[in-house]
Short mmCIF file of C-alpha atoms (C1' of nucleotides) in Angstrom, two decimals:
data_model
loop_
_atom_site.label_atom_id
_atom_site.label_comp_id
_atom_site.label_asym_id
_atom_site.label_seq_id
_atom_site.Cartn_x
_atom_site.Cartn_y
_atom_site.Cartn_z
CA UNK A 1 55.70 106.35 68.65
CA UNK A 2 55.76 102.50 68.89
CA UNK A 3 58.81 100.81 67.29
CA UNK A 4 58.80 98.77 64.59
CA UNK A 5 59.04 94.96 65.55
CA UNK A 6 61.57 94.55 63.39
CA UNK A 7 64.03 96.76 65.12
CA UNK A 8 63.16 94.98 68.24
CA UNK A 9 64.16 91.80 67.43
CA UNK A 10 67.32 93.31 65.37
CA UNK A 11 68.71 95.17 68.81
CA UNK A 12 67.85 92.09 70.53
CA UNK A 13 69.62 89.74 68.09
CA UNK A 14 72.76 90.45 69.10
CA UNK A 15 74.90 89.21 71.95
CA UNK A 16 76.23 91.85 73.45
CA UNK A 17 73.20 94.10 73.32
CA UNK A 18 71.10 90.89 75.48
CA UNK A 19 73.63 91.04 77.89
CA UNK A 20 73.48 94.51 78.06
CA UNK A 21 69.61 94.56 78.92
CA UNK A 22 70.42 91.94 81.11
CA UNK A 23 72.90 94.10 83.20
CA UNK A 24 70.20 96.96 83.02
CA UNK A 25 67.33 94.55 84.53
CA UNK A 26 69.54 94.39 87.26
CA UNK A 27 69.70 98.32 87.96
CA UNK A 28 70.64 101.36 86.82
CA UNK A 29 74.55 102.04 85.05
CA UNK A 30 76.66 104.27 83.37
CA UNK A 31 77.66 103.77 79.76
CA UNK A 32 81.16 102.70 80.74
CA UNK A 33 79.76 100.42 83.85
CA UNK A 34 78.20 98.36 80.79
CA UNK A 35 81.10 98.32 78.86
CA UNK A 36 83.14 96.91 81.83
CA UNK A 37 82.62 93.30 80.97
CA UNK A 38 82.77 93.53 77.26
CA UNK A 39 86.53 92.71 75.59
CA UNK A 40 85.51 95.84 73.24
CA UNK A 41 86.25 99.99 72.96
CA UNK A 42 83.97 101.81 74.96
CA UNK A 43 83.25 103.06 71.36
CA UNK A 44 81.60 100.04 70.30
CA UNK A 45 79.67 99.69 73.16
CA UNK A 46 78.60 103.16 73.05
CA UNK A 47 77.35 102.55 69.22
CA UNK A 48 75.05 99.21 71.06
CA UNK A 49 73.96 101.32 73.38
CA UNK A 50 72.50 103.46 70.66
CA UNK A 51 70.83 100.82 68.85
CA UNK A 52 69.10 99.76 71.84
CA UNK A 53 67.96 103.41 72.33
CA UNK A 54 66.96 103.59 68.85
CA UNK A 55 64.92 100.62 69.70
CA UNK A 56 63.66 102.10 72.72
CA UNK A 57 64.76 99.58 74.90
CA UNK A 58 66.59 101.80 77.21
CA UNK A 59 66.56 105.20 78.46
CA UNK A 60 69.23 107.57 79.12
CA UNK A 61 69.27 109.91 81.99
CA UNK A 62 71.77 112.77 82.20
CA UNK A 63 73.48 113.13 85.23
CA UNK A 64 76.09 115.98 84.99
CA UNK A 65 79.19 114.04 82.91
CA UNK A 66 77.70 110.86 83.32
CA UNK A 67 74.58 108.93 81.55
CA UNK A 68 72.68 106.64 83.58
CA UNK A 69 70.58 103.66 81.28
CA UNK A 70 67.78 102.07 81.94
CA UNK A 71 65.68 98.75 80.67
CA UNK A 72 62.65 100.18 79.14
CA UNK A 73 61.10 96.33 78.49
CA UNK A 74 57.97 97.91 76.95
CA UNK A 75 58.91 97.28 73.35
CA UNK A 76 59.60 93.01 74.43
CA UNK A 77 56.34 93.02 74.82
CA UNK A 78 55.51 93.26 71.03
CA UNK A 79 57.55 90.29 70.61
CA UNK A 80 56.01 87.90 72.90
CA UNK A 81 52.21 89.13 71.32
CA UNK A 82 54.29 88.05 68.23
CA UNK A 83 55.70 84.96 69.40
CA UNK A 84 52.07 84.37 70.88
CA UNK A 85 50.14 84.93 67.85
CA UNK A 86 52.18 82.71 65.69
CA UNK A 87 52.55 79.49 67.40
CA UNK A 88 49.14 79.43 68.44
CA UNK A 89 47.50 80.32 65.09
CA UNK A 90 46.37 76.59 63.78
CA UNK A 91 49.96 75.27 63.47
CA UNK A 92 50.22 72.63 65.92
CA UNK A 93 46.95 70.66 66.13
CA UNK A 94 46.26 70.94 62.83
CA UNK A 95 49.94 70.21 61.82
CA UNK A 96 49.17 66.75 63.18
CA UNK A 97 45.82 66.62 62.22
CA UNK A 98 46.75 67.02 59.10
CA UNK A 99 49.47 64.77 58.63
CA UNK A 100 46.99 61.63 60.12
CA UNK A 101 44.19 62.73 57.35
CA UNK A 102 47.16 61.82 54.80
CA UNK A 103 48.01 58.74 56.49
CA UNK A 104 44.21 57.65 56.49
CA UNK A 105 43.56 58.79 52.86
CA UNK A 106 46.19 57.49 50.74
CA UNK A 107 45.80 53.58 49.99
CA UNK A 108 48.97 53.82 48.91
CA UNK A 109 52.04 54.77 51.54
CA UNK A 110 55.15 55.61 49.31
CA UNK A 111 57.96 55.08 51.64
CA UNK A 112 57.82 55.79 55.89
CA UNK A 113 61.42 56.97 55.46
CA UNK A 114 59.39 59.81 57.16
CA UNK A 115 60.38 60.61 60.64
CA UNK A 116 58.42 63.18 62.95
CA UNK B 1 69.71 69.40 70.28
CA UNK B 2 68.30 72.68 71.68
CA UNK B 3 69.15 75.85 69.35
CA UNK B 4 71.67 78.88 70.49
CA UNK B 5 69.21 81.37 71.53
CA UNK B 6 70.70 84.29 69.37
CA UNK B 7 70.09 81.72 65.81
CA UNK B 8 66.92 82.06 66.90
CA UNK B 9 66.24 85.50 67.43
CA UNK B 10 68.53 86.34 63.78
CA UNK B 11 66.08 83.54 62.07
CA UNK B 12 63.04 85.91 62.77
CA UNK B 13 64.67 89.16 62.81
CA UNK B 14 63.94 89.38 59.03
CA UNK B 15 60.39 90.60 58.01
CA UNK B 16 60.33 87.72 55.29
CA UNK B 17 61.54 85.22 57.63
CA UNK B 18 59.02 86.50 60.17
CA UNK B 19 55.92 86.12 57.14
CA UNK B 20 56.94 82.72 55.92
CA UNK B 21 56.59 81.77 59.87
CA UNK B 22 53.40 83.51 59.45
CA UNK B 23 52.13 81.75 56.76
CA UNK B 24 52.93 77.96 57.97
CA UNK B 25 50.93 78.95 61.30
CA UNK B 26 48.28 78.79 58.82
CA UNK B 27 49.31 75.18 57.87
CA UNK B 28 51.85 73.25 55.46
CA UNK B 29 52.99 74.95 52.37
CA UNK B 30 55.89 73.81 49.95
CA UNK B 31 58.53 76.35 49.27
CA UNK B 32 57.00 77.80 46.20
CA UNK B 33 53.51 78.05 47.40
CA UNK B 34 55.77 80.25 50.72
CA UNK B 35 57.67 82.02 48.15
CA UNK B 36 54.64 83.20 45.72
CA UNK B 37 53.71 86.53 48.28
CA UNK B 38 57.53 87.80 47.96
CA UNK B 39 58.85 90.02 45.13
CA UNK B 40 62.01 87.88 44.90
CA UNK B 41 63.47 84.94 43.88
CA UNK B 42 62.80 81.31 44.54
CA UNK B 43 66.69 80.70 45.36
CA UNK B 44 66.00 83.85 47.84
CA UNK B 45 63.37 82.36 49.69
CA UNK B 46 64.74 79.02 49.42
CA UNK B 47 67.86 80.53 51.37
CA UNK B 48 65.47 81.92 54.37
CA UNK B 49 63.64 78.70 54.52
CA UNK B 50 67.51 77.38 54.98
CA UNK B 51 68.17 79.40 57.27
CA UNK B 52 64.62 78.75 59.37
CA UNK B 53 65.47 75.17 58.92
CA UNK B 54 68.95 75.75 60.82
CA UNK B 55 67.50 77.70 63.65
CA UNK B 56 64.78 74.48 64.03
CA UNK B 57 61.70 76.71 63.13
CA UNK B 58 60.24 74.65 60.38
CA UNK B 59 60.78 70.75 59.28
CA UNK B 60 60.16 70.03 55.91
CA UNK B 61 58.82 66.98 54.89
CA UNK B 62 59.85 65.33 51.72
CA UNK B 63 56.99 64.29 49.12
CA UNK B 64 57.92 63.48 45.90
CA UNK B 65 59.31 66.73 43.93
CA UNK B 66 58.14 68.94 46.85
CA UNK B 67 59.30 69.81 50.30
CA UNK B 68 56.27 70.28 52.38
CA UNK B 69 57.30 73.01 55.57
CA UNK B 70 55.59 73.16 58.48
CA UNK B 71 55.75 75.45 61.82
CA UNK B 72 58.28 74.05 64.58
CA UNK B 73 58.00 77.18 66.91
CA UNK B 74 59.69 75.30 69.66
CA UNK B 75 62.75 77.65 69.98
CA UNK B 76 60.55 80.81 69.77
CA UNK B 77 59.70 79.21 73.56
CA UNK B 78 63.14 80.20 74.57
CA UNK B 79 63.17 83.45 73.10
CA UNK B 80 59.36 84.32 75.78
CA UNK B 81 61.70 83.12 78.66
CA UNK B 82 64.61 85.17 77.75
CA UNK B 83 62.02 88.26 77.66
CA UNK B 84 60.47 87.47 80.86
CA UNK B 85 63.24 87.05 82.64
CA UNK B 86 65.13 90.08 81.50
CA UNK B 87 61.95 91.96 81.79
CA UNK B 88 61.11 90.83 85.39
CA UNK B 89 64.48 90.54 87.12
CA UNK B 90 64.55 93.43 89.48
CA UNK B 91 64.15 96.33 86.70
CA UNK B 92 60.95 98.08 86.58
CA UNK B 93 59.17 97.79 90.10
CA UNK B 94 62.81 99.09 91.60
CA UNK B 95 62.87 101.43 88.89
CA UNK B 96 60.19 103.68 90.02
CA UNK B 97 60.64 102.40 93.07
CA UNK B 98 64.25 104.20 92.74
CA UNK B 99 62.65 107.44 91.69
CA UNK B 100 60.54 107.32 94.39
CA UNK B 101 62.94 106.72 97.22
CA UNK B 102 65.01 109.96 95.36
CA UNK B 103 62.15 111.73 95.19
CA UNK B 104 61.31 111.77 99.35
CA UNK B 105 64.84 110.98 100.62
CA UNK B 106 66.84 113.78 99.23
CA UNK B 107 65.11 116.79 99.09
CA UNK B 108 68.56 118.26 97.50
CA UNK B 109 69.88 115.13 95.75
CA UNK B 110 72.83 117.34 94.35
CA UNK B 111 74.31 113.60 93.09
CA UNK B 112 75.48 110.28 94.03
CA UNK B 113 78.86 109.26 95.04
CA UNK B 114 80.06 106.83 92.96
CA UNK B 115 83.48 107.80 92.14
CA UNK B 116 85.99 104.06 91.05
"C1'" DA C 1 64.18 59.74 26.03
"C1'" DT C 2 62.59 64.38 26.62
"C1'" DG C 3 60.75 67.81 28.73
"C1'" DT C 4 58.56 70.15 32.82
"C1'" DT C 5 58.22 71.25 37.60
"C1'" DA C 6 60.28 71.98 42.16
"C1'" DT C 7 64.15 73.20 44.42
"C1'" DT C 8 68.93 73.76 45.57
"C1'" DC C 9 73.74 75.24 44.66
"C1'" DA C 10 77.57 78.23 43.13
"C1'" DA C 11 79.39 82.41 42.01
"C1'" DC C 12 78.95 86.82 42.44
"C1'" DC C 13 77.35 91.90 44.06
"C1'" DC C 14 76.21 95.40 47.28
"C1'" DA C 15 74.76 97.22 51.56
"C1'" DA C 16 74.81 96.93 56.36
"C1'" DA C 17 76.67 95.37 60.78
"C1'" DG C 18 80.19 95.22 64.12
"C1'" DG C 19 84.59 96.37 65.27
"C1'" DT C 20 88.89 99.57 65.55
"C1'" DT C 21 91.42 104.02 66.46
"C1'" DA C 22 91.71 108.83 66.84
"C1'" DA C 23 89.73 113.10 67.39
"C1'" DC C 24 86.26 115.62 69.56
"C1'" DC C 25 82.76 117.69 73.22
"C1'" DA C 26 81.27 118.23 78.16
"C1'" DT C 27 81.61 118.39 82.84
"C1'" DG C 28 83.66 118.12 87.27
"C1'" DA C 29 88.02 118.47 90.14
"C1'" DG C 30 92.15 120.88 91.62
"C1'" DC D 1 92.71 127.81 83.76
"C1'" DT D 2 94.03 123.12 83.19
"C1'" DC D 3 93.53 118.47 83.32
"C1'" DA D 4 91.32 114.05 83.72
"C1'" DT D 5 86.90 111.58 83.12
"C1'" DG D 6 82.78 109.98 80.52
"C1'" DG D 7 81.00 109.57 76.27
"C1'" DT D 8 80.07 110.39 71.37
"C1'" DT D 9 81.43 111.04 66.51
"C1'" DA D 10 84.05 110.30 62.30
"C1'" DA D 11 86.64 107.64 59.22
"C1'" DC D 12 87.84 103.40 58.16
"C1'" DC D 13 88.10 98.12 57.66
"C1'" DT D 14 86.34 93.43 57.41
"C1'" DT D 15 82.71 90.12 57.75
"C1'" DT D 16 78.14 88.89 57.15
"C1'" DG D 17 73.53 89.00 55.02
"C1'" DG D 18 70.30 89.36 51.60
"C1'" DG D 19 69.74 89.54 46.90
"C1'" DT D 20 70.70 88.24 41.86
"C1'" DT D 21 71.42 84.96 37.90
"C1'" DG D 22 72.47 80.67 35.86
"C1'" DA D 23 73.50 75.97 36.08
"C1'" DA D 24 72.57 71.50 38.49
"C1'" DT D 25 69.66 67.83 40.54
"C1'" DA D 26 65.61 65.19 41.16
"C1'" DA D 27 61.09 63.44 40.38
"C1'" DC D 28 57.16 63.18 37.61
"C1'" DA D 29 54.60 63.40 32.84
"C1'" DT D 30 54.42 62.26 28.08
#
DNA sequence: ATGTTATTCAACCCAAAGGTTAACCATGAG
DNA sequence: CTCATGGTTAACCTTTGGGTTGAATAACAT
């Protein structure tokens, strides 16, 4: 039942949707307490608030007429090991490793029009 | 010069965006040698490199004919403290610690008053 | 000079994303 | 029952995103 990184990141690349996890990490709130701040239909909101369901970043709790959300970070978490495991994997060090074994090997330096 | 948070998280919200990350962790490549995995064009990857290059996750380096890319996962930085802080503000701990409190406090929690 | 390699650019196409409004379900209040 | 509240769904529109092809540029090889 884990969710795809992809639609991680896609629910969180979006503005509106960030600052709705953001209002979550602060508590509990109705559909329509979210929407408050937005300059959109409750519709539209609504249709974010699915995506981010979809995505399994939030949970929705049914309380008589009214749906109370909550963060569900779990999915993030995928992201950072992401994050994690590419910038760590050789890049860096060897990046500039690499780029001083050119300096040192080639008699011949073209142009420094080169900046890092 | 630091990058909107949300270019960054639409840069690698796109599976091939996400592998040709992948693949300069592993070191420079030029934008064919990137391009050879994918099952579409060169002006298609050539566009995603563009648009990695706007969001400040690669630098290419001029050499001749080819454009050498290499990793810049800088931004991706800002993207782990956007997660940690949404994920750690408040959220989880008072969560269950929310449940818990409903869960001995009201022994009839018919609902809660909230009426704007 | 001519051609080959590496890459971008321009013009399109199509699908998906984000928004709107209006109609539609539920539930709680009177 | 009736009505207002909270929210979703449906139909639609417009913008953006990812892809194509074909021509353009730029550097190297012959």
């Amino acid at each position: 039942m884990s969710v795809p990184l992809n639609d991680t990141l896609l629910a969180i690349a979006d503005p509106t949707r960030r600052a709705i996890l953001e209002r979550l990490s602060r508590g509990e709130a109705r559909v329509s307490d979210v929407a408050a701040p937005f300059a959109m239909s409750l519709a539209a909101v609504s249709k974010h608030v699915a995506v981010l369901e979809r995505a399994r970043l939030l949970r929705r709790r049914r309380v008589g007429r009214e749906q109370l959300l909550s963060l569900r970070p779990g999915p993030l978490d995928d992201v950072t090991r992401w994050i994690v495991a590419t910038r760590t994997c050789w890049s860096e060090r060897l990046d500039t490793l690499d780029a001083l074994l050119h300096e040192a090997a080639s008699p011949s330096p073209r142009r420094r029009k080169e900046r890092t």
